[in-house]
Amino acid sequence: MESRARRHRGWLWGSVGVLVVLVAVGASVRAPVKDWWLAREACGGELPGDDLKTVRTDVRLGSEKESFDGELGSYHCVLTSDQGKVVVAVDTYPAGSERDEELAFAARSYAPHAVLPGGLPGGLPGFEDEHSRVLLMPECPRGGKGSSGKPRRLLVGTWAYFAESREEKAAMLRLAVRMTNVVTGKLGCGGEPLPAPEDGAVPDTGTYVPRAEAKGTACDALATTRVPAEGRDGRVRIAVADGGIVGRCTLHAPGEGSDGEGSDGAKPGRPLVELTSWRGDWGTASRETGSGTDPLSGASSTREPVLTDSLAWAAATCGGEDVGFAAHWGEDYSYRKAGKPSATPTDPPTDPPTGPPAAAERNERRALLGEYVTAFAKDQVRRGACTGLRLPTHP
């Protein structure tokens, strides 16, 4: 009896062991199968396999979801990891209030972090924001015509959360262009498909140069105008593509150490002044809210110049499209920061003033922004053979 019991226990433990092995084998088989299936089905099966494999960076896939409304012109798809992180997401914003709000939010809060390769014609109409989202605006004649008489554009955002390396960024850009063309096809936009990026092309975050070396470049305005005292010996980030849809020039305070960002390896300091250019629907076309006030500039029309102590806006027409030029203070830049800022930004630091900014200080800020946007817009208009330049005037 005892021998029989031992044999029974042995058989039982052996069965348990076999079961554990089978479960483990089943799980190891199911995970790759699930990955394959989700990658194959996500976004209607349109995600290019090699590029998806690159931007996934070996994470396990968890779920996918897709929705499409041809009548509304909306499309959404998302592929997530088994930890709930977005691997790839694609969203469209057809012409209307939602798209206008997204455009205004991009211009106000997310200046172009990186410009896309290629200018006009035949370039990529968009940019990459600071959260690695590629925003593209292909023509969509189905949406009618904008205020300039040109066909309206569809806004398409593609996000690849894990894309960081150059190889991953190149795959992300190819994937974004591919999905944008897929979406415009689904919606029957009828415009020309966007050109595929050249092999290895990535969004360009720009070049950092000493301020003096910005003279003669697209960011000449930051080298030839009065600037805050803190930025006189600073660095300029140049992220403007010839003929591009958007562009960005940033004056940074001097930095310390080395991170490889500057041409001489020096790390730029904090941003002081930002200059940006916006073409077509990115710029002055239909960016008004329901109240009739543009959230970017505070004006009743973004084709009107604006000048305040926090933002200056100029407008022109380039190639039949509206173009806007903006100048504003860099993020986190304040004349009343801790320490000893100056009452007027171009003077050397003095003891910090108290209370709200005086009228003279606000006027000085306004005058400086007016100088920046005027110099920037005139130079850009000359380079782009534009017409109808409208500049803000200082009261």
Short mmCIF file of C-alpha atoms in Angstrom, two decimals:
data_model
loop_
_atom_site.label_atom_id
_atom_site.label_comp_id
_atom_site.label_asym_id
_atom_site.label_seq_id
_atom_site.Cartn_x
_atom_site.Cartn_y
_atom_site.Cartn_z
CA MET A 1 0.00 0.00 0.00
CA GLU A 2 2.74 2.42 0.92
CA SER A 3 4.58 1.68 -2.34
CA ARG A 4 1.40 2.22 -4.28
CA ALA A 5 0.85 5.57 -2.51
CA ARG A 6 4.37 6.66 -3.34
CA ARG A 7 3.83 5.76 -6.98
CA HIS A 8 0.56 7.69 -6.98
CA ARG A 9 2.20 10.77 -5.46
CA GLY A 10 5.02 10.52 -7.98
CA TRP A 11 2.54 10.28 -10.85
CA LEU A 12 0.64 13.27 -9.45
CA TRP A 13 3.74 15.46 -9.15
CA GLY A 14 4.87 14.37 -12.59
CA SER A 15 1.50 15.37 -14.02
CA VAL A 16 1.73 18.74 -12.30
CA GLY A 17 5.19 19.24 -13.77
CA VAL A 18 3.98 18.37 -17.25
CA LEU A 19 1.04 20.73 -16.82
CA VAL A 20 3.35 23.57 -15.73
CA VAL A 21 5.57 22.95 -18.75
CA LEU A 22 2.55 22.92 -21.07
CA VAL A 23 1.23 26.16 -19.60
CA ALA A 24 4.64 27.80 -19.95
CA VAL A 25 5.01 26.58 -23.52
CA GLY A 26 1.48 27.73 -24.32
CA ALA A 27 2.17 31.18 -22.91
CA SER A 28 5.44 31.45 -24.79
CA VAL A 29 3.65 30.54 -27.99
CA ARG A 30 0.63 32.76 -27.41
CA ALA A 31 2.66 35.94 -26.79
CA PRO A 32 4.40 35.97 -30.20
CA VAL A 33 1.16 34.95 -31.91
CA LYS A 34 -0.70 37.79 -30.18
CA ASP A 35 2.07 40.21 -31.14
CA TRP A 36 1.91 39.08 -34.76
CA TRP A 37 -1.87 39.35 -34.84
CA LEU A 38 -2.03 42.83 -33.28
CA ALA A 39 0.75 44.16 -35.51
CA ARG A 40 -1.06 42.73 -38.52
CA GLU A 41 -4.50 44.12 -37.58
CA ALA A 42 -3.59 47.53 -36.09
CA CYS A 43 -4.69 50.61 -38.04
CA GLY A 44 -6.52 48.50 -40.60
CA GLY A 45 -3.42 46.44 -41.29
CA GLU A 46 -1.71 49.45 -42.89
CA LEU A 47 1.24 49.90 -40.53
CA PRO A 48 4.43 49.00 -42.42
CA GLY A 49 5.83 45.93 -40.69
CA ASP A 50 9.53 46.80 -40.70
CA ASP A 51 8.97 50.35 -39.47
CA LEU A 52 6.55 49.18 -36.78
CA LYS A 53 9.10 46.64 -35.61
CA THR A 54 11.68 49.43 -35.31
CA VAL A 55 9.54 51.91 -33.36
CA ARG A 56 8.25 49.19 -31.01
CA THR A 57 11.74 48.70 -29.57
CA ASP A 58 10.89 45.07 -28.63
CA VAL A 59 7.93 45.85 -26.33
CA ARG A 60 5.10 43.33 -26.15
CA LEU A 61 1.84 44.42 -27.75
CA GLY A 62 -1.35 44.57 -25.73
CA SER A 63 -4.30 45.90 -27.74
CA GLU A 64 -5.38 47.81 -30.84
CA LYS A 65 -8.37 49.98 -31.67
CA GLU A 66 -9.52 51.72 -34.85
CA SER A 67 -12.43 53.99 -35.74
CA PHE A 68 -13.37 55.77 -38.97
CA ASP A 69 -16.17 58.14 -39.93
CA GLY A 70 -16.08 59.07 -43.60
CA GLU A 71 -18.92 61.56 -43.28
CA LEU A 72 -17.22 63.52 -40.49
CA GLY A 73 -13.77 63.02 -41.98
CA SER A 74 -12.36 61.57 -38.77
CA TYR A 75 -10.03 58.65 -38.23
CA HIS A 76 -8.37 57.24 -35.11
CA CYS A 77 -6.24 54.21 -34.46
CA VAL A 78 -4.02 53.23 -31.58
CA LEU A 79 -1.74 50.29 -30.86
CA THR A 80 -0.66 49.86 -27.24
CA SER A 81 1.87 47.74 -25.39
CA ASP A 82 0.96 45.12 -22.80
CA GLN A 83 1.71 47.84 -20.21
CA GLY A 84 -0.84 50.22 -21.72
CA LYS A 85 1.74 52.53 -23.33
CA VAL A 86 0.99 53.92 -26.79
CA VAL A 87 3.19 52.30 -29.43
CA VAL A 88 1.62 54.09 -32.40
CA ALA A 89 -1.40 56.41 -32.56
CA VAL A 90 -2.88 58.18 -35.58
CA ASP A 91 -5.54 60.90 -35.38
CA THR A 92 -7.11 63.19 -37.97
CA TYR A 93 -8.56 66.66 -37.48
CA PRO A 94 -10.74 67.70 -40.44
CA ALA A 95 -11.48 71.36 -41.11
CA GLY A 96 -13.59 72.76 -38.31
CA SER A 97 -13.42 73.99 -34.74
CA GLU A 98 -11.57 70.95 -33.40
CA ARG A 99 -8.83 71.29 -36.00
CA ASP A 100 -8.60 75.05 -35.47
CA GLU A 101 -8.20 74.51 -31.74
CA GLU A 102 -5.49 71.92 -32.35
CA LEU A 103 -3.65 74.29 -34.70
CA ALA A 104 -3.85 77.13 -32.22
CA PHE A 105 -2.66 74.84 -29.42
CA ALA A 106 0.27 73.70 -31.56
CA ALA A 107 1.27 77.27 -32.37
CA ARG A 108 0.78 78.58 -28.84
CA SER A 109 2.13 75.70 -26.78
CA TYR A 110 4.18 73.48 -29.07
CA ALA A 111 6.40 75.50 -31.36
CA PRO A 112 8.01 73.23 -33.97
CA HIS A 113 10.54 71.08 -32.14
CA ALA A 114 11.94 69.73 -35.41
CA VAL A 115 11.38 70.63 -39.05
CA LEU A 116 10.73 67.93 -41.61
CA PRO A 117 13.01 67.28 -44.59
CA GLY A 118 12.25 68.93 -47.89
CA GLY A 119 10.82 72.31 -48.75
CA LEU A 120 8.08 73.35 -51.15
CA PRO A 121 7.08 72.09 -53.59
CA GLY A 122 7.25 68.39 -52.90
CA GLY A 123 8.28 68.62 -49.25
CA LEU A 124 6.54 67.39 -46.13
CA PRO A 125 4.00 69.94 -44.84
CA GLY A 126 4.44 69.72 -41.11
CA PHE A 127 6.78 69.32 -38.17
CA GLU A 128 7.56 67.20 -35.13
CA ASP A 129 6.52 68.59 -31.74
CA GLU A 130 8.46 68.22 -28.50
CA HIS A 131 6.54 65.06 -27.58
CA SER A 132 7.67 63.20 -30.74
CA ARG A 133 4.35 63.62 -32.50
CA VAL A 134 4.62 64.19 -36.26
CA LEU A 135 1.97 66.65 -37.47
CA LEU A 136 1.28 66.71 -41.22
CA MET A 137 -1.18 68.74 -43.28
CA PRO A 138 -1.81 67.14 -46.69
CA GLU A 139 -4.14 68.88 -49.11
CA CYS A 140 -7.72 67.68 -48.87
CA PRO A 141 -9.76 69.32 -51.67
CA ARG A 142 -12.80 67.40 -50.45
CA GLY A 143 -12.82 69.82 -47.51
CA GLY A 144 -13.38 72.82 -49.78
CA LYS A 145 -11.20 75.91 -50.00
CA GLY A 146 -9.73 78.06 -47.26
CA SER A 147 -9.70 81.84 -47.00
CA SER A 148 -6.74 82.05 -49.41
CA GLY A 149 -8.65 80.15 -52.10
CA LYS A 150 -6.32 77.16 -51.75
CA PRO A 151 -7.72 73.68 -51.01
CA ARG A 152 -8.13 73.06 -47.32
CA ARG A 153 -5.73 70.73 -45.60
CA LEU A 154 -6.37 67.82 -43.28
CA LEU A 155 -4.40 67.73 -40.03
CA VAL A 156 -2.97 64.29 -39.23
CA GLY A 157 -1.03 63.55 -36.06
CA THR A 158 1.08 60.38 -35.73
CA TRP A 159 2.70 59.49 -32.43
CA ALA A 160 5.32 56.80 -31.84
CA TYR A 161 5.98 56.86 -28.10
CA PHE A 162 9.14 54.74 -28.04
CA ALA A 163 10.94 56.36 -31.01
CA GLU A 164 14.14 57.98 -29.75
CA SER A 165 17.20 56.87 -31.72
CA ARG A 166 17.95 58.15 -35.23
CA GLU A 167 16.91 54.81 -36.72
CA GLU A 168 13.63 54.89 -34.77
CA LYS A 169 12.97 58.52 -35.74
CA ALA A 170 13.50 57.68 -39.42
CA ALA A 171 11.06 54.77 -39.12
CA MET A 172 8.58 57.01 -37.28
CA LEU A 173 8.70 59.60 -40.08
CA ARG A 174 8.18 56.98 -42.79
CA LEU A 175 5.31 55.50 -40.79
CA ALA A 176 3.70 58.94 -40.32
CA VAL A 177 3.86 59.70 -44.06
CA ARG A 178 2.52 56.25 -44.92
CA MET A 179 -0.44 56.54 -42.53
CA THR A 180 -1.20 60.10 -43.63
CA ASN A 181 -1.48 58.93 -47.23
CA VAL A 182 -3.64 55.99 -46.13
CA VAL A 183 -6.00 58.32 -44.25
CA THR A 184 -6.33 60.83 -47.10
CA GLY A 185 -7.14 57.90 -49.38
CA LYS A 186 -9.81 56.63 -46.99
CA LEU A 187 -11.36 60.08 -46.83
CA GLY A 188 -11.25 60.58 -50.58
CA CYS A 189 -9.29 63.82 -50.22
CA GLY A 190 -8.14 63.72 -53.81
CA GLY A 191 -4.87 65.56 -53.22
CA GLU A 192 -1.43 64.38 -54.25
CA PRO A 193 0.07 61.80 -51.86
CA LEU A 194 2.94 63.02 -49.72
CA PRO A 195 6.39 61.97 -50.95
CA ALA A 196 8.13 59.22 -49.03
CA PRO A 197 11.11 60.54 -47.02
CA GLU A 198 14.55 59.75 -48.32
CA ASP A 199 16.20 56.75 -46.74
CA GLY A 200 17.40 57.64 -43.25
CA ALA A 201 15.79 61.11 -43.22
CA VAL A 202 14.72 62.28 -39.77
CA PRO A 203 13.05 65.39 -38.30
CA ASP A 204 15.72 68.06 -37.90
CA THR A 205 15.93 69.72 -34.48
CA GLY A 206 18.17 72.41 -35.90
CA THR A 207 21.70 73.65 -35.45
CA TYR A 208 23.05 75.63 -32.48
CA VAL A 209 25.54 78.37 -33.36
CA PRO A 210 27.06 81.31 -31.46
CA ARG A 211 24.81 84.33 -31.86
CA ALA A 212 27.28 86.18 -34.10
CA GLU A 213 27.31 83.25 -36.53
CA ALA A 214 23.53 83.51 -37.04
CA LYS A 215 24.10 86.65 -39.12
CA GLY A 216 23.10 86.04 -42.73
CA THR A 217 21.13 82.90 -41.90
CA ALA A 218 17.35 82.50 -41.73
CA CYS A 219 17.68 83.54 -38.07
CA ASP A 220 19.57 86.76 -38.90
CA ALA A 221 17.08 88.79 -36.85
CA LEU A 222 18.49 87.43 -33.60
CA ALA A 223 22.04 88.46 -34.59
CA THR A 224 21.27 91.99 -35.82
CA THR A 225 18.70 93.33 -33.34
CA ARG A 226 18.88 94.34 -29.69
CA VAL A 227 18.53 91.30 -27.46
CA PRO A 228 18.19 90.71 -23.71
CA ALA A 229 21.49 91.32 -21.92
CA GLU A 230 21.56 87.68 -20.88
CA GLY A 231 21.60 86.57 -24.53
CA ARG A 232 24.22 88.87 -26.03
CA ASP A 233 26.83 86.12 -25.92
CA GLY A 234 24.30 83.33 -26.23
CA ARG A 235 23.54 80.77 -28.89
CA VAL A 236 20.91 80.61 -31.63
CA ARG A 237 19.09 77.45 -32.59
CA ILE A 238 18.32 77.48 -36.33
CA ALA A 239 15.50 75.14 -37.36
CA VAL A 240 14.24 76.61 -40.63
CA ALA A 241 14.03 74.53 -43.82
CA ASP A 242 14.20 76.37 -47.15
CA GLY A 243 10.63 76.65 -48.40
CA GLY A 244 9.37 74.82 -45.33
CA ILE A 245 5.88 74.98 -43.87
CA VAL A 246 7.12 76.02 -40.44
CA GLY A 247 10.38 77.33 -38.99
CA ARG A 248 11.88 78.26 -35.64
CA CYS A 249 14.72 80.46 -34.40
CA THR A 250 15.54 80.47 -30.69
CA LEU A 251 17.95 82.67 -28.77
CA HIS A 252 19.45 80.84 -25.78
CA ALA A 253 21.44 82.22 -22.88
CA PRO A 254 25.04 80.96 -22.67
CA GLY A 255 25.29 77.47 -21.23
CA GLU A 256 27.92 75.37 -19.54
CA GLY A 257 29.42 71.95 -20.13
CA SER A 258 28.93 69.88 -23.24
CA ASP A 259 26.07 67.80 -24.60
CA GLY A 260 26.93 67.82 -28.28
CA GLU A 261 24.09 70.14 -29.26
CA GLY A 262 26.18 73.13 -30.32
CA SER A 263 28.62 73.27 -33.18
CA ASP A 264 31.41 73.61 -30.61
CA GLY A 265 29.91 71.09 -28.18
CA ALA A 266 28.70 73.74 -25.71
CA LYS A 267 25.36 73.20 -24.05
CA PRO A 268 22.89 76.07 -24.72
CA GLY A 269 21.26 77.82 -21.78
CA ARG A 270 17.58 78.53 -21.33
CA PRO A 271 15.54 79.99 -24.23
CA LEU A 272 15.07 83.77 -24.16
CA VAL A 273 13.40 84.71 -27.47
CA GLU A 274 11.45 82.57 -29.96
CA LEU A 275 10.77 83.43 -33.61
CA THR A 276 8.46 81.13 -35.59
CA SER A 277 6.98 81.11 -39.09
CA TRP A 278 3.75 79.36 -40.09
CA ARG A 279 2.63 78.80 -43.68
CA GLY A 280 -0.82 78.09 -45.09
CA ASP A 281 -3.34 76.65 -42.66
CA TRP A 282 -0.56 76.55 -40.07
CA GLY A 283 -0.40 80.33 -40.33
CA THR A 284 -3.13 82.83 -40.88
CA ALA A 285 -5.92 80.76 -42.42
CA SER A 286 -8.97 79.87 -40.30
CA ARG A 287 -7.60 79.79 -36.81
CA GLU A 288 -10.47 81.62 -35.16
CA THR A 289 -12.57 80.37 -32.27
CA GLY A 290 -16.31 80.52 -32.01
CA SER A 291 -15.99 83.90 -30.32
CA GLY A 292 -14.20 85.28 -33.39
CA THR A 293 -10.95 85.82 -31.48
CA ASP A 294 -7.81 83.97 -32.39
CA PRO A 295 -6.36 82.24 -29.33
CA LEU A 296 -2.78 82.65 -30.58
CA SER A 297 -2.72 86.40 -31.09
CA GLY A 298 -5.86 87.73 -29.47
CA ALA A 299 -6.81 89.38 -32.78
CA SER A 300 -10.12 89.10 -34.59
CA SER A 301 -8.21 87.76 -37.60
CA THR A 302 -4.80 86.16 -37.77
CA ARG A 303 -4.17 88.05 -41.01
CA GLU A 304 -3.95 91.20 -38.89
CA PRO A 305 -0.66 92.20 -37.25
CA VAL A 306 -0.56 92.12 -33.46
CA LEU A 307 1.79 93.65 -30.90
CA THR A 308 1.65 93.11 -27.15
CA ASP A 309 4.33 92.85 -24.47
CA SER A 310 4.21 89.04 -24.78
CA LEU A 311 3.70 88.41 -28.52
CA ALA A 312 4.21 90.12 -31.88
CA TRP A 313 2.60 88.85 -35.07
CA ALA A 314 3.16 89.83 -38.72
CA ALA A 315 1.55 88.42 -41.88
CA ALA A 316 2.27 88.15 -45.59
CA THR A 317 1.34 86.14 -48.69
CA CYS A 318 3.80 83.62 -50.12
CA GLY A 319 3.02 81.54 -53.19
CA GLY A 320 -0.65 82.40 -52.86
CA GLU A 321 -0.79 81.20 -49.23
CA ASP A 322 -1.07 83.17 -46.01
CA VAL A 323 2.05 83.15 -43.85
CA GLY A 324 2.34 84.27 -40.25
CA PHE A 325 5.47 85.32 -38.34
CA ALA A 326 5.55 85.33 -34.55
CA ALA A 327 7.95 86.64 -31.91
CA HIS A 328 7.52 85.89 -28.23
CA TRP A 329 9.60 85.36 -25.12
CA GLY A 330 11.11 81.96 -24.53
CA GLU A 331 9.36 79.51 -22.25
CA ASP A 332 10.15 80.19 -18.57
CA TYR A 333 11.80 83.53 -19.44
CA SER A 334 10.72 86.30 -17.10
CA TYR A 335 12.18 89.70 -16.37
CA ARG A 336 11.19 89.28 -12.73
CA LYS A 337 12.79 85.92 -12.10
CA ALA A 338 14.64 85.19 -8.88
CA GLY A 339 17.98 87.00 -8.61
CA LYS A 340 18.67 90.39 -10.12
CA PRO A 341 16.85 90.85 -13.43
CA SER A 342 16.74 94.22 -15.13
CA ALA A 343 13.69 96.39 -15.54
CA THR A 344 14.48 96.65 -19.24
CA PRO A 345 15.80 93.45 -20.80
CA THR A 346 18.61 95.03 -22.82
CA ASP A 347 20.20 96.73 -19.80
CA PRO A 348 22.67 95.04 -17.44
CA PRO A 349 21.02 93.44 -14.36
CA THR A 350 20.11 95.70 -11.46
CA ASP A 351 18.33 95.11 -8.16
CA PRO A 352 15.04 93.32 -8.84
CA PRO A 353 12.02 95.64 -9.15
CA THR A 354 8.97 95.11 -7.00
CA GLY A 355 5.29 95.05 -7.86
CA PRO A 356 3.72 94.57 -11.31
CA PRO A 357 5.63 95.64 -14.43
CA ALA A 358 5.58 99.39 -14.96
CA ALA A 359 4.24 100.91 -18.17
CA ALA A 360 7.77 101.74 -19.30
CA GLU A 361 8.82 98.11 -18.88
CA ARG A 362 5.82 96.83 -20.81
CA ASN A 363 6.54 99.33 -23.58
CA GLU A 364 10.14 98.16 -23.76
CA ARG A 365 9.07 94.54 -24.05
CA ARG A 366 6.55 95.47 -26.74
CA ALA A 367 9.13 97.48 -28.66
CA LEU A 368 11.66 94.63 -28.60
CA LEU A 369 9.15 92.05 -29.84
CA GLY A 370 8.14 94.47 -32.57
CA GLU A 371 11.78 94.79 -33.65
CA TYR A 372 12.25 91.01 -33.66
CA VAL A 373 9.17 90.18 -35.72
CA THR A 374 9.79 93.05 -38.15
CA ALA A 375 13.38 91.99 -38.84
CA PHE A 376 12.42 88.31 -39.04
CA ALA A 377 9.39 88.84 -41.31
CA LYS A 378 11.22 91.19 -43.70
CA ASP A 379 14.07 88.71 -44.09
CA GLN A 380 11.73 85.75 -44.59
CA VAL A 381 9.61 87.67 -47.11
CA ARG A 382 12.74 88.58 -49.07
CA ARG A 383 13.92 84.98 -49.08
CA GLY A 384 10.53 83.64 -50.10
CA ALA A 385 9.65 86.32 -52.67
CA CYS A 386 6.49 87.06 -50.70
CA THR A 387 4.16 90.05 -50.98
CA GLY A 388 1.70 92.02 -48.89
CA LEU A 389 3.77 92.16 -45.72
CA ARG A 390 1.74 93.51 -42.79
CA LEU A 391 3.78 94.54 -39.76
CA PRO A 392 2.61 95.58 -36.29
CA THR A 393 3.09 99.21 -35.32
CA HIS A 394 4.15 100.41 -31.91
CA PRO A 395 1.52 102.72 -30.41
#
